[in-house]
Short mmCIF file of C-alpha atoms and ligand atoms in Angstrom, two decimals:
data_model
loop_
_atom_site.label_atom_id
_atom_site.label_comp_id
_atom_site.label_asym_id
_atom_site.label_seq_id
_atom_site.Cartn_x
_atom_site.Cartn_y
_atom_site.Cartn_z
CA MET A 1 22.18 20.68 55.62
CA THR A 2 21.36 17.38 53.21
CA THR A 3 21.30 14.14 54.92
CA PRO A 4 24.97 13.02 55.84
CA ARG A 5 26.46 9.56 55.49
CA ASN A 6 29.92 9.87 56.85
CA ILE A 7 30.13 11.39 60.31
CA VAL A 8 33.40 12.47 62.16
CA VAL A 9 32.65 13.51 65.82
CA LEU A 10 35.38 15.27 67.87
CA THR A 11 34.91 15.34 71.64
CA GLY A 12 36.89 17.10 74.36
CA ALA A 13 36.72 17.51 78.07
CA GLY A 14 33.28 19.41 78.30
CA LEU A 15 31.61 16.07 77.17
CA SER A 16 32.63 14.42 80.53
CA ALA A 17 32.28 17.67 82.66
CA GLU A 18 28.60 16.72 83.71
CA SER A 19 29.95 13.18 84.84
CA GLY A 20 32.27 15.23 87.36
CA LEU A 21 35.45 15.12 85.63
CA ALA A 22 37.12 18.68 85.64
CA THR A 23 37.86 20.21 82.33
CA PHE A 24 41.55 21.50 81.59
CA ARG A 25 40.99 25.23 81.21
CA GLY A 26 38.55 27.72 82.87
CA PRO A 27 37.48 28.15 86.62
CA GLY A 28 37.99 24.68 88.34
CA GLY A 29 40.11 23.26 85.52
CA LEU A 30 42.69 20.62 86.00
CA TRP A 31 45.58 23.15 85.20
CA GLU A 32 44.67 25.41 87.99
CA GLY A 33 46.55 23.49 90.57
CA HIS A 34 49.25 22.53 88.04
CA ARG A 35 50.97 24.31 85.44
CA VAL A 36 50.57 22.55 82.28
CA GLU A 37 54.36 22.23 81.55
CA ASP A 38 54.83 20.44 84.98
CA VAL A 39 52.60 17.63 84.18
CA CYS A 40 52.15 17.28 80.52
CA THR A 41 55.30 17.41 78.72
CA PRO A 42 58.15 14.93 78.14
CA GLU A 43 60.62 17.22 79.82
CA ALA A 44 58.43 17.31 83.09
CA LEU A 45 58.34 13.47 82.83
CA ALA A 46 62.37 13.29 82.72
CA ALA A 47 62.57 16.04 85.56
CA ASP A 48 59.92 14.70 88.03
CA PRO A 49 58.48 11.42 87.11
CA ALA A 50 56.94 10.79 90.53
CA LEU A 51 54.89 14.13 90.10
CA VAL A 52 53.57 13.23 86.50
CA HIS A 53 52.77 9.82 87.48
CA ARG A 54 50.92 10.79 90.54
CA PHE A 55 49.04 13.33 88.57
CA TYR A 56 47.94 10.62 86.28
CA ASP A 57 47.14 8.09 89.13
CA LEU A 58 44.94 10.62 90.68
CA ARG A 59 43.24 11.01 87.09
CA ARG A 60 42.76 7.10 86.73
CA ALA A 61 41.48 6.81 90.28
CA ALA A 62 38.79 9.36 89.64
CA LEU A 63 37.27 7.21 86.94
CA GLU A 64 36.14 5.00 89.77
CA THR A 65 33.89 7.55 90.94
CA VAL A 66 32.31 8.69 87.69
CA GLU A 67 29.76 7.39 85.22
CA PRO A 68 28.79 8.10 81.45
CA ASN A 69 26.30 10.77 81.34
CA ALA A 70 23.52 11.29 78.59
CA ALA A 71 26.00 12.66 76.24
CA HIS A 72 28.16 9.68 76.06
CA GLN A 73 25.10 7.47 75.93
CA ALA A 74 23.69 9.43 73.04
CA LEU A 75 26.97 8.91 71.06
CA ALA A 76 26.99 5.25 71.79
CA ARG A 77 23.33 5.16 70.45
CA LEU A 78 24.47 6.97 67.45
CA ASP A 79 27.18 4.46 66.94
CA ALA A 80 24.89 1.57 67.41
CA GLU A 81 22.17 2.95 65.09
CA TRP A 82 24.13 4.82 62.39
CA PRO A 83 24.12 3.01 59.12
CA GLY A 84 26.80 5.01 57.40
CA GLU A 85 30.37 5.64 58.35
CA LEU A 86 31.16 6.97 61.87
CA LEU A 87 34.33 7.80 63.54
CA ILE A 88 34.21 9.38 67.17
CA VAL A 89 37.45 10.94 67.78
CA THR A 90 38.13 11.94 71.46
CA GLN A 91 40.72 13.97 73.01
CA ASN A 92 39.73 12.60 76.47
CA VAL A 93 41.62 10.23 78.21
CA ASP A 94 38.97 8.76 80.28
CA ASP A 95 36.95 5.70 79.31
CA LEU A 96 33.53 7.00 79.58
CA HIS A 97 32.68 6.69 75.67
CA GLU A 98 33.60 3.01 75.83
CA ARG A 99 31.71 2.50 79.21
CA ALA A 100 28.72 3.97 77.50
CA GLY A 101 28.94 1.43 74.51
CA ALA A 102 30.64 3.34 71.78
CA ARG A 103 32.84 1.02 69.45
CA ARG A 104 33.97 3.19 66.70
CA LEU A 105 35.96 5.46 68.72
CA LEU A 106 39.65 6.49 68.83
CA HIS A 107 41.59 8.09 71.62
CA MET A 108 43.93 10.49 69.82
CA HIS A 109 45.52 11.61 73.12
CA GLY A 110 46.05 8.33 74.90
CA GLU A 111 44.28 6.63 77.71
CA LEU A 112 44.29 6.63 81.47
CA ARG A 113 43.77 2.94 81.59
CA SER A 114 46.67 2.18 79.19
CA ALA A 115 50.60 2.49 79.92
CA LEU A 116 53.18 3.09 77.20
CA CYS A 117 56.67 1.66 77.21
CA ALA A 118 59.12 4.32 76.97
CA ALA A 119 61.66 1.59 75.70
CA CYS A 120 59.72 -0.63 73.16
CA GLY A 121 56.66 1.53 72.53
CA ALA A 122 54.15 -1.17 73.36
CA ARG A 123 50.88 -0.02 74.74
CA SER A 124 49.36 -2.29 77.38
CA PRO A 125 46.05 -2.10 79.64
CA HIS A 126 46.76 -0.79 83.17
CA GLY A 127 44.11 0.02 85.54
CA THR A 128 45.76 0.48 88.71
CA GLU A 129 48.50 2.97 90.11
CA LEU A 130 51.78 3.43 87.82
CA PRO A 131 54.62 4.33 89.73
CA PRO A 132 57.84 5.13 87.89
CA GLY A 133 59.88 2.06 86.99
CA ALA A 134 57.06 -0.33 86.31
CA VAL A 135 57.82 -3.22 84.08
CA CYS A 136 56.82 -3.40 80.63
CA PRO A 137 55.04 -6.81 80.04
CA ALA A 138 56.23 -6.80 76.13
CA CYS A 139 59.95 -6.16 76.56
CA GLY A 140 60.65 -6.21 80.49
CA ALA A 141 62.27 -2.88 80.62
CA ARG A 142 61.37 -0.87 83.47
CA ALA A 143 60.07 1.99 81.48
CA LEU A 144 56.13 2.17 81.70
CA ARG A 145 54.76 5.72 81.66
CA PRO A 146 51.23 6.99 81.33
CA ASP A 147 49.96 6.43 77.89
CA ILE A 148 49.22 10.10 77.42
CA VAL A 149 50.05 12.39 74.51
CA PHE A 150 52.23 15.06 76.17
CA PHE A 151 52.49 18.72 74.51
CA GLY A 152 55.20 18.36 71.77
CA GLU A 153 54.35 14.72 71.16
CA MET A 154 52.24 13.36 68.10
CA PRO A 155 48.79 12.43 68.70
CA TYR A 156 47.68 8.98 67.92
CA GLU A 157 46.26 7.76 64.62
CA MET A 158 46.53 10.89 62.79
CA ASP A 159 46.48 9.06 59.42
CA ARG A 160 43.15 7.20 60.04
CA ILE A 161 41.56 10.69 61.40
CA GLU A 162 42.78 12.75 58.28
CA ALA A 163 41.45 10.04 56.32
CA ALA A 164 38.06 10.02 57.79
CA LEU A 165 37.78 13.80 57.69
CA ALA A 166 38.48 13.66 53.95
CA GLU A 167 35.67 11.50 53.51
CA ALA A 168 33.39 13.13 56.00
CA ASP A 169 30.13 14.90 55.10
CA LEU A 170 29.68 16.10 58.57
CA PHE A 171 31.94 17.22 61.35
CA VAL A 172 30.74 17.73 64.73
CA SER A 173 32.79 19.21 67.66
CA ILE A 174 31.56 18.65 71.12
CA GLY A 175 32.88 20.15 74.36
CA THR A 176 36.18 21.24 73.29
CA SER A 177 37.98 24.69 73.65
CA GLY A 178 39.72 24.50 70.36
CA ALA A 179 43.12 25.63 72.19
CA VAL A 180 45.06 22.57 71.30
CA TYR A 181 46.28 21.42 67.84
CA PRO A 182 45.94 19.57 65.59
CA ALA A 183 42.52 18.64 66.98
CA ALA A 184 41.49 22.30 66.84
CA GLY A 185 42.36 22.31 63.07
CA PHE A 186 39.91 19.49 62.07
CA VAL A 187 37.03 21.66 61.43
CA GLN A 188 39.10 23.49 58.75
CA MET A 189 40.43 20.07 57.21
CA ALA A 190 36.89 18.89 57.14
CA ALA A 191 35.37 22.00 55.75
CA HIS A 192 38.02 22.09 53.03
CA PHE A 193 36.92 18.57 51.90
CA GLY A 194 33.29 19.67 51.81
CA ALA A 195 31.97 18.58 55.01
CA ALA A 196 29.24 20.62 56.91
CA THR A 197 30.59 21.51 60.35
CA LEU A 198 28.61 21.84 63.68
CA GLU A 199 29.99 23.00 67.00
CA LEU A 200 28.13 21.95 70.18
CA ASN A 201 29.62 23.47 73.46
CA LEU A 202 28.72 25.58 76.53
CA GLU A 203 30.35 28.62 75.00
CA ARG A 204 31.95 29.62 71.90
CA SER A 205 35.39 27.92 71.47
CA ALA A 206 38.46 29.66 69.90
CA GLY A 207 37.74 28.48 66.41
CA SER A 208 34.05 28.87 66.55
CA HIS A 209 33.84 31.09 63.59
CA TRP A 210 35.17 28.21 61.34
CA PHE A 211 31.76 26.19 62.04
CA ASP A 212 28.83 26.44 59.85
CA GLU A 213 26.54 26.19 62.88
CA THR A 214 27.03 26.55 66.62
CA ARG A 215 24.61 25.39 69.21
CA LEU A 216 25.42 26.58 72.82
CA GLY A 217 24.20 24.78 76.02
CA PRO A 218 25.33 21.57 78.13
CA ALA A 219 26.48 18.49 76.27
CA THR A 220 23.70 16.31 78.20
CA ARG A 221 21.13 18.34 76.45
CA LEU A 222 22.59 19.19 72.95
CA VAL A 223 23.94 15.90 72.32
CA PRO A 224 21.05 13.75 72.78
CA GLU A 225 18.97 16.32 70.57
CA TRP A 226 21.29 16.31 67.85
CA VAL A 227 21.45 12.41 67.87
CA GLU A 228 17.88 12.16 67.94
CA ALA A 229 17.49 14.46 65.06
CA VAL A 230 20.25 12.95 62.80
CA LEU A 231 18.85 9.28 63.22
CA THR A 232 15.22 10.12 62.52
CA GLN A 233 16.43 12.40 59.42
CA ARG A 234 18.23 9.71 57.73
P1 LIG B 301 39.16 22.34 77.67
O1 LIG B 301 39.35 22.38 79.26
O2 LIG B 301 40.21 23.29 77.01
O3 LIG B 301 37.97 22.78 77.11
C1 LIG B 301 36.51 22.33 77.42
C2 LIG B 301 35.55 22.91 76.71
O4 LIG B 301 34.21 22.37 77.13
C3 LIG B 301 35.30 24.59 77.05
O5 LIG B 301 35.34 24.93 75.54
C4 LIG B 301 34.10 24.59 77.60
O6 LIG B 301 33.22 25.46 77.23
C5 LIG B 301 33.33 23.24 77.41
N1 LIG B 301 32.27 22.65 78.33
C6 LIG B 301 32.50 22.60 79.56
N2 LIG B 301 31.43 22.17 80.13
C7 LIG B 301 30.59 21.74 79.09
C8 LIG B 301 29.24 21.00 79.26
N3 LIG B 301 28.81 20.63 80.43
N4 LIG B 301 28.77 20.89 78.07
C9 LIG B 301 29.38 21.16 76.77
N5 LIG B 301 30.51 21.82 76.83
C10 LIG B 301 31.15 21.99 78.04
O7 LIG B 301 39.24 20.71 77.29
P2 LIG B 301 39.62 20.23 75.63
O8 LIG B 301 39.32 21.16 74.49
O9 LIG B 301 39.13 18.69 75.59
O10 LIG B 301 45.28 17.08 76.32
O11 LIG B 301 41.42 20.17 75.83
C11 LIG B 301 41.91 19.50 74.72
C12 LIG B 301 43.17 19.15 75.30
O12 LIG B 301 44.04 19.89 76.20
C13 LIG B 301 42.98 17.85 76.29
O13 LIG B 301 42.83 16.89 75.36
C14 LIG B 301 44.31 17.67 76.98
C15 LIG B 301 44.70 19.15 77.28
O14 LIG B 301 46.06 19.67 77.11
C16 LIG B 301 45.99 16.11 76.76
O15 LIG B 301 45.89 15.64 77.82
C17 LIG B 301 47.15 15.62 75.86
#
């Protein structure tokens, strides 16, 4: 692999697993107690807003009990020290990347610490419980909902992500199962535009065969090792 200049990193729930936040799929996963269509669709929100709001209240409360791990810290170091272009695209709705210090960061699936107004579309910081019917600070409607991209909704900032993928010469996917599109397709898009592609994961993801290289192991080991290597190679 020649020395990269423009890097796009995609992260998923596996990055935060060693901080103590459950992943979505697999044993002990978040969806075990809930069917995904009960909590993560616009239809579920309309049918049972109390259940959906409560589910995300619990996820938000869990943030108080966890800390960024060595993998978040390594990516924050990359952000601070990498002189080229970098975009960290996370599917995670936790705030561990920013608490570790990452800045060149984009939450494509929304954020637990944000509320979205279903009436006017404004997004506002929200750190506490969010009951159905809370008032939007922008328009005053009683229409705040969790700022989470539900199944069937368009992820945030796809234009910016696609532009970064088109310019990338290295795409690195970390701790994601490759089960959810469009994120699962980023590897093919990056490769199409000529980027080298690397997967760091505990086990092979659904799209593992699309990557030039896969390294298997825990994120807290693999990510610091990779960041150290990329910063010393440059
Ligand atoms: P998943 O739960 O689908 O996958 C987690 C991945 O992390 C799996 O491939 C695991 O092998 C891997 N993993 C687990 N522990 C790890 C560790 N310590 N180190 C490295 N890898 C580890 O989570 P996502 O792929 O992030 O969307 O799920 C994608 C989306 O599905 C989520 O963003 C969420 C969900 O629907 C929304 O909430 C909108």
